[in-house]
PDB file of C-alpha atoms in Angstrom:
ATOM      1  CA  VAL A 198      70.388 105.832  64.241  1.00  0.00           C
ATOM      2  CA  GLN A 199      72.435 102.752  63.530  1.00  0.00           C
ATOM      3  CA  LEU A 200      75.388 101.023  65.151  1.00  0.00           C
ATOM      4  CA  VAL A 201      77.669  98.549  63.415  1.00  0.00           C
ATOM      5  CA  GLU A 202      80.295  96.564  65.278  1.00  0.00           C
ATOM      6  CA  SER A 203      83.409  95.094  63.703  1.00  0.00           C
ATOM      7  CA  GLY A 204      86.773  93.642  64.619  1.00  0.00           C
ATOM      8  CA  GLY A 205      85.679  90.387  66.177  1.00  0.00           C
ATOM      9  CA  ALA A 206      87.982  87.482  65.415  1.00  0.00           C
ATOM     10  CA  LEU A 207      89.689  84.378  66.713  1.00  0.00           C
ATOM     11  CA  VAL A 208      92.294  85.403  69.288  1.00  0.00           C
ATOM     12  CA  GLN A 209      94.660  83.350  71.385  1.00  0.00           C
ATOM     13  CA  ILE A 210      94.667  83.445  75.152  1.00  0.00           C
ATOM     14  CA  GLY A 211      96.820  86.360  76.188  1.00  0.00           C
ATOM     15  CA  GLY A 212      96.406  88.091  72.847  1.00  0.00           C
ATOM     16  CA  SER A 213      94.862  91.419  71.919  1.00  0.00           C
ATOM     17  CA  LEU A 214      91.957  92.565  69.805  1.00  0.00           C
ATOM     18  CA  ARG A 215      90.370  95.911  69.053  1.00  0.00           C
ATOM     19  CA  LEU A 216      86.644  96.108  68.426  1.00  0.00           C
ATOM     20  CA  SER A 217      84.966  99.038  66.711  1.00  0.00           C
ATOM     21  CA  CYS A 218      81.458 100.408  66.899  1.00  0.00           C
ATOM     22  CA  THR A 219      80.569 102.826  64.106  1.00  0.00           C
ATOM     23  CA  ALA A 220      77.628 105.187  64.394  1.00  0.00           C
ATOM     24  CA  SER A 221      75.509 106.244  61.442  1.00  0.00           C
ATOM     25  CA  GLY A 222      73.269 109.256  61.536  1.00  0.00           C
ATOM     26  CA  PHE A 223      74.578 110.720  64.772  1.00  0.00           C
ATOM     27  CA  THR A 224      77.685 111.235  66.884  1.00  0.00           C
ATOM     28  CA  PHE A 225      78.495 110.001  70.370  1.00  0.00           C
ATOM     29  CA  ASP A 226      78.707 113.525  71.748  1.00  0.00           C
ATOM     30  CA  ASP A 227      75.211 113.355  73.213  1.00  0.00           C
ATOM     31  CA  TYR A 228      75.274 109.723  74.209  1.00  0.00           C
ATOM     32  CA  ALA A 229      76.733 107.272  76.647  1.00  0.00           C
ATOM     33  CA  VAL A 230      78.302 104.374  74.761  1.00  0.00           C
ATOM     34  CA  GLY A 231      78.314 100.891  76.210  1.00  0.00           C
ATOM     35  CA  TRP A 232      79.896  97.593  75.240  1.00  0.00           C
ATOM     36  CA  PHE A 233      78.187  94.353  76.215  1.00  0.00           C
ATOM     37  CA  ARG A 234      78.796  90.695  75.594  1.00  0.00           C
ATOM     38  CA  GLU A 235      76.685  87.602  75.296  1.00  0.00           C
ATOM     39  CA  ALA A 236      77.941  84.051  75.747  1.00  0.00           C
ATOM     40  CA  PRO A 237      76.005  80.792  75.360  1.00  0.00           C
ATOM     41  CA  GLY A 238      74.100  80.002  78.517  1.00  0.00           C
ATOM     42  CA  LYS A 239      74.848  83.374  80.092  1.00  0.00           C
ATOM     43  CA  GLU A 240      72.963  86.606  80.396  1.00  0.00           C
ATOM     44  CA  ARG A 241      74.164  89.668  78.545  1.00  0.00           C
ATOM     45  CA  GLU A 242      76.645  91.562  80.709  1.00  0.00           C
ATOM     46  CA  GLY A 243      77.959  95.069  80.510  1.00  0.00           C
ATOM     47  CA  VAL A 244      81.676  95.199  79.819  1.00  0.00           C
ATOM     48  CA  SER A 245      82.422  98.907  79.635  1.00  0.00           C
ATOM     49  CA  CYS A 246      80.761 102.250  79.085  1.00  0.00           C
ATOM     50  CA  ASP A 247      81.830 105.830  78.646  1.00  0.00           C
ATOM     51  CA  VAL A 248      80.422 109.302  78.221  1.00  0.00           C
ATOM     52  CA  ARG A 249      82.802 110.822  75.727  1.00  0.00           C
ATOM     53  CA  GLY A 250      84.917 113.581  77.204  1.00  0.00           C
ATOM     54  CA  ARG A 251      83.162 113.431  80.541  1.00  0.00           C
ATOM     55  CA  GLY A 252      83.508 111.541  83.799  1.00  0.00           C
ATOM     56  CA  ARG A 253      85.363 108.250  83.913  1.00  0.00           C
ATOM     57  CA  PRO A 254      84.704 105.068  81.972  1.00  0.00           C
ATOM     58  CA  ALA A 255      83.135 102.140  83.808  1.00  0.00           C
ATOM     59  CA  TYR A 256      84.388  98.572  83.512  1.00  0.00           C
ATOM     60  CA  LEU A 257      83.243  95.136  84.510  1.00  0.00           C
ATOM     61  CA  ASP A 258      85.505  94.012  87.349  1.00  0.00           C
ATOM     62  CA  SER A 259      86.854  91.054  85.397  1.00  0.00           C
ATOM     63  CA  VAL A 260      88.088  93.227  82.515  1.00  0.00           C
ATOM     64  CA  ARG A 261      89.342  96.262  84.414  1.00  0.00           C
ATOM     65  CA  GLY A 262      93.001  96.825  83.631  1.00  0.00           C
ATOM     66  CA  ARG A 263      92.814  94.692  80.486  1.00  0.00           C
ATOM     67  CA  PHE A 264      90.150  96.431  78.384  1.00  0.00           C
ATOM     68  CA  ALA A 265      89.958 100.098  77.443  1.00  0.00           C
ATOM     69  CA  ILE A 266      87.111 102.045  75.859  1.00  0.00           C
ATOM     70  CA  SER A 267      87.768 105.082  73.709  1.00  0.00           C
ATOM     71  CA  SER A 268      86.383 107.001  70.746  1.00  0.00           C
ATOM     72  CA  ASP A 269      87.886 108.683  67.723  1.00  0.00           C
ATOM     73  CA  ALA A 270      88.083 112.406  67.059  1.00  0.00           C
ATOM     74  CA  SER A 271      84.989 112.366  64.865  1.00  0.00           C
ATOM     75  CA  ALA A 272      82.962 110.887  67.742  1.00  0.00           C
ATOM     76  CA  ARG A 273      81.470 108.356  65.344  1.00  0.00           C
ATOM     77  CA  ILE A 274      83.576 105.322  66.263  1.00  0.00           C
ATOM     78  CA  SER A 275      83.885 103.732  69.683  1.00  0.00           C
ATOM     79  CA  TYR A 276      86.684 101.296  70.314  1.00  0.00           C
ATOM     80  CA  LEU A 277      87.076  98.516  72.819  1.00  0.00           C
ATOM     81  CA  GLN A 278      90.722  97.534  73.146  1.00  0.00           C
ATOM     82  CA  MET A 279      91.007  94.052  74.585  1.00  0.00           C
ATOM     83  CA  ASP A 280      94.396  92.975  75.966  1.00  0.00           C
ATOM     84  CA  ASP A 281      95.485  89.818  77.787  1.00  0.00           C
ATOM     85  CA  VAL A 282      92.372  88.089  76.524  1.00  0.00           C
ATOM     86  CA  LYS A 283      91.077  85.201  78.641  1.00  0.00           C
ATOM     87  CA  PRO A 284      88.792  82.288  77.719  1.00  0.00           C
ATOM     88  CA  GLU A 285      85.889  83.884  79.582  1.00  0.00           C
ATOM     89  CA  ASP A 286      86.109  86.903  77.282  1.00  0.00           C
ATOM     90  CA  ALA A 287      84.656  84.925  74.386  1.00  0.00           C
ATOM     91  CA  GLY A 288      81.237  85.980  73.177  1.00  0.00           C
ATOM     92  CA  LEU A 289      79.192  88.229  70.956  1.00  0.00           C
ATOM     93  CA  TYR A 290      80.211  91.809  71.656  1.00  0.00           C
ATOM     94  CA  ILE A 291      77.500  94.401  71.192  1.00  0.00           C
ATOM     95  CA  CYS A 292      77.653  98.160  71.484  1.00  0.00           C
ATOM     96  CA  GLY A 293      74.794 100.350  72.558  1.00  0.00           C
ATOM     97  CA  VAL A 294      74.016 104.017  73.085  1.00  0.00           C
ATOM     98  CA  ARG A 295      71.826 105.870  75.513  1.00  0.00           C
ATOM     99  CA  ARG A 296      71.227 109.590  75.497  1.00  0.00           C
ATOM    100  CA  ARG A 297      73.425 110.977  78.216  1.00  0.00           C
ATOM    101  CA  THR A 298      72.004 112.627  81.308  1.00  0.00           C
ATOM    102  CA  GLY A 299      75.276 113.414  83.059  1.00  0.00           C
ATOM    103  CA  PRO A 300      79.027 112.783  83.042  1.00  0.00           C
ATOM    104  CA  PHE A 301      78.850 109.134  84.087  1.00  0.00           C
ATOM    105  CA  CYS A 302      77.380 105.926  82.717  1.00  0.00           C
ATOM    106  CA  GLN A 303      76.149 102.686  84.251  1.00  0.00           C
ATOM    107  CA  LEU A 304      76.673  99.198  82.887  1.00  0.00           C
ATOM    108  CA  ARG A 305      73.307  98.124  84.255  1.00  0.00           C
ATOM    109  CA  TRP A 306      71.353 100.694  82.264  1.00  0.00           C
ATOM    110  CA  GLN A 307      69.034  99.703  79.475  1.00  0.00           C
ATOM    111  CA  TYR A 308      70.512 101.388  76.427  1.00  0.00           C
ATOM    112  CA  ASP A 309      68.338 102.844  73.687  1.00  0.00           C
ATOM    113  CA  VAL A 310      69.918 101.393  70.555  1.00  0.00           C
ATOM    114  CA  TYR A 311      72.103  98.321  70.089  1.00  0.00           C
ATOM    115  CA  GLY A 312      74.075  96.961  67.179  1.00  0.00           C
ATOM    116  CA  GLN A 313      74.052  93.403  65.894  1.00  0.00           C
ATOM    117  CA  GLY A 314      77.342  92.427  67.476  1.00  0.00           C
ATOM    118  CA  THR A 315      80.705  91.039  66.486  1.00  0.00           C
ATOM    119  CA  GLN A 316      81.957  87.614  67.559  1.00  0.00           C
ATOM    120  CA  VAL A 317      85.077  87.104  69.648  1.00  0.00           C
ATOM    121  CA  THR A 318      86.408  83.581  69.892  1.00  0.00           C
ATOM    122  CA  VAL A 319      89.259  82.700  72.230  1.00  0.00           C
ATOM    123  CA  SER A 320      91.575  79.768  71.501  1.00  0.00           C
ATOM    124  CA  PRO A 321      94.200  78.091  73.674  1.00  0.00           C
TER     125      PRO A 321
END
């Protein structure tokens, strides 16, 4: 089981970015997928999570309406679409999976497997 994030880049305030999380050795069908971010001096925080095809995605209050989580038809890639990016969105974005136990996910869960992350930098 391996997760690899990509898509991190330098983005201007107000711009957009799409991050990807690619699974190896499994599909997301049996898992909740979460996106998290780490910034210097701050604790890791959950940004969004989803149980593919079930329930409703969850979002951190500060990103709701600007970010969207989705997955591709193969259920091996999770996307985090980031729109109207703000300076506080900068950080290392990490995806994680946790075997699903129902139709909903929680950002506060401890997930079972995490990737190494992809860096998002926000410029004026």
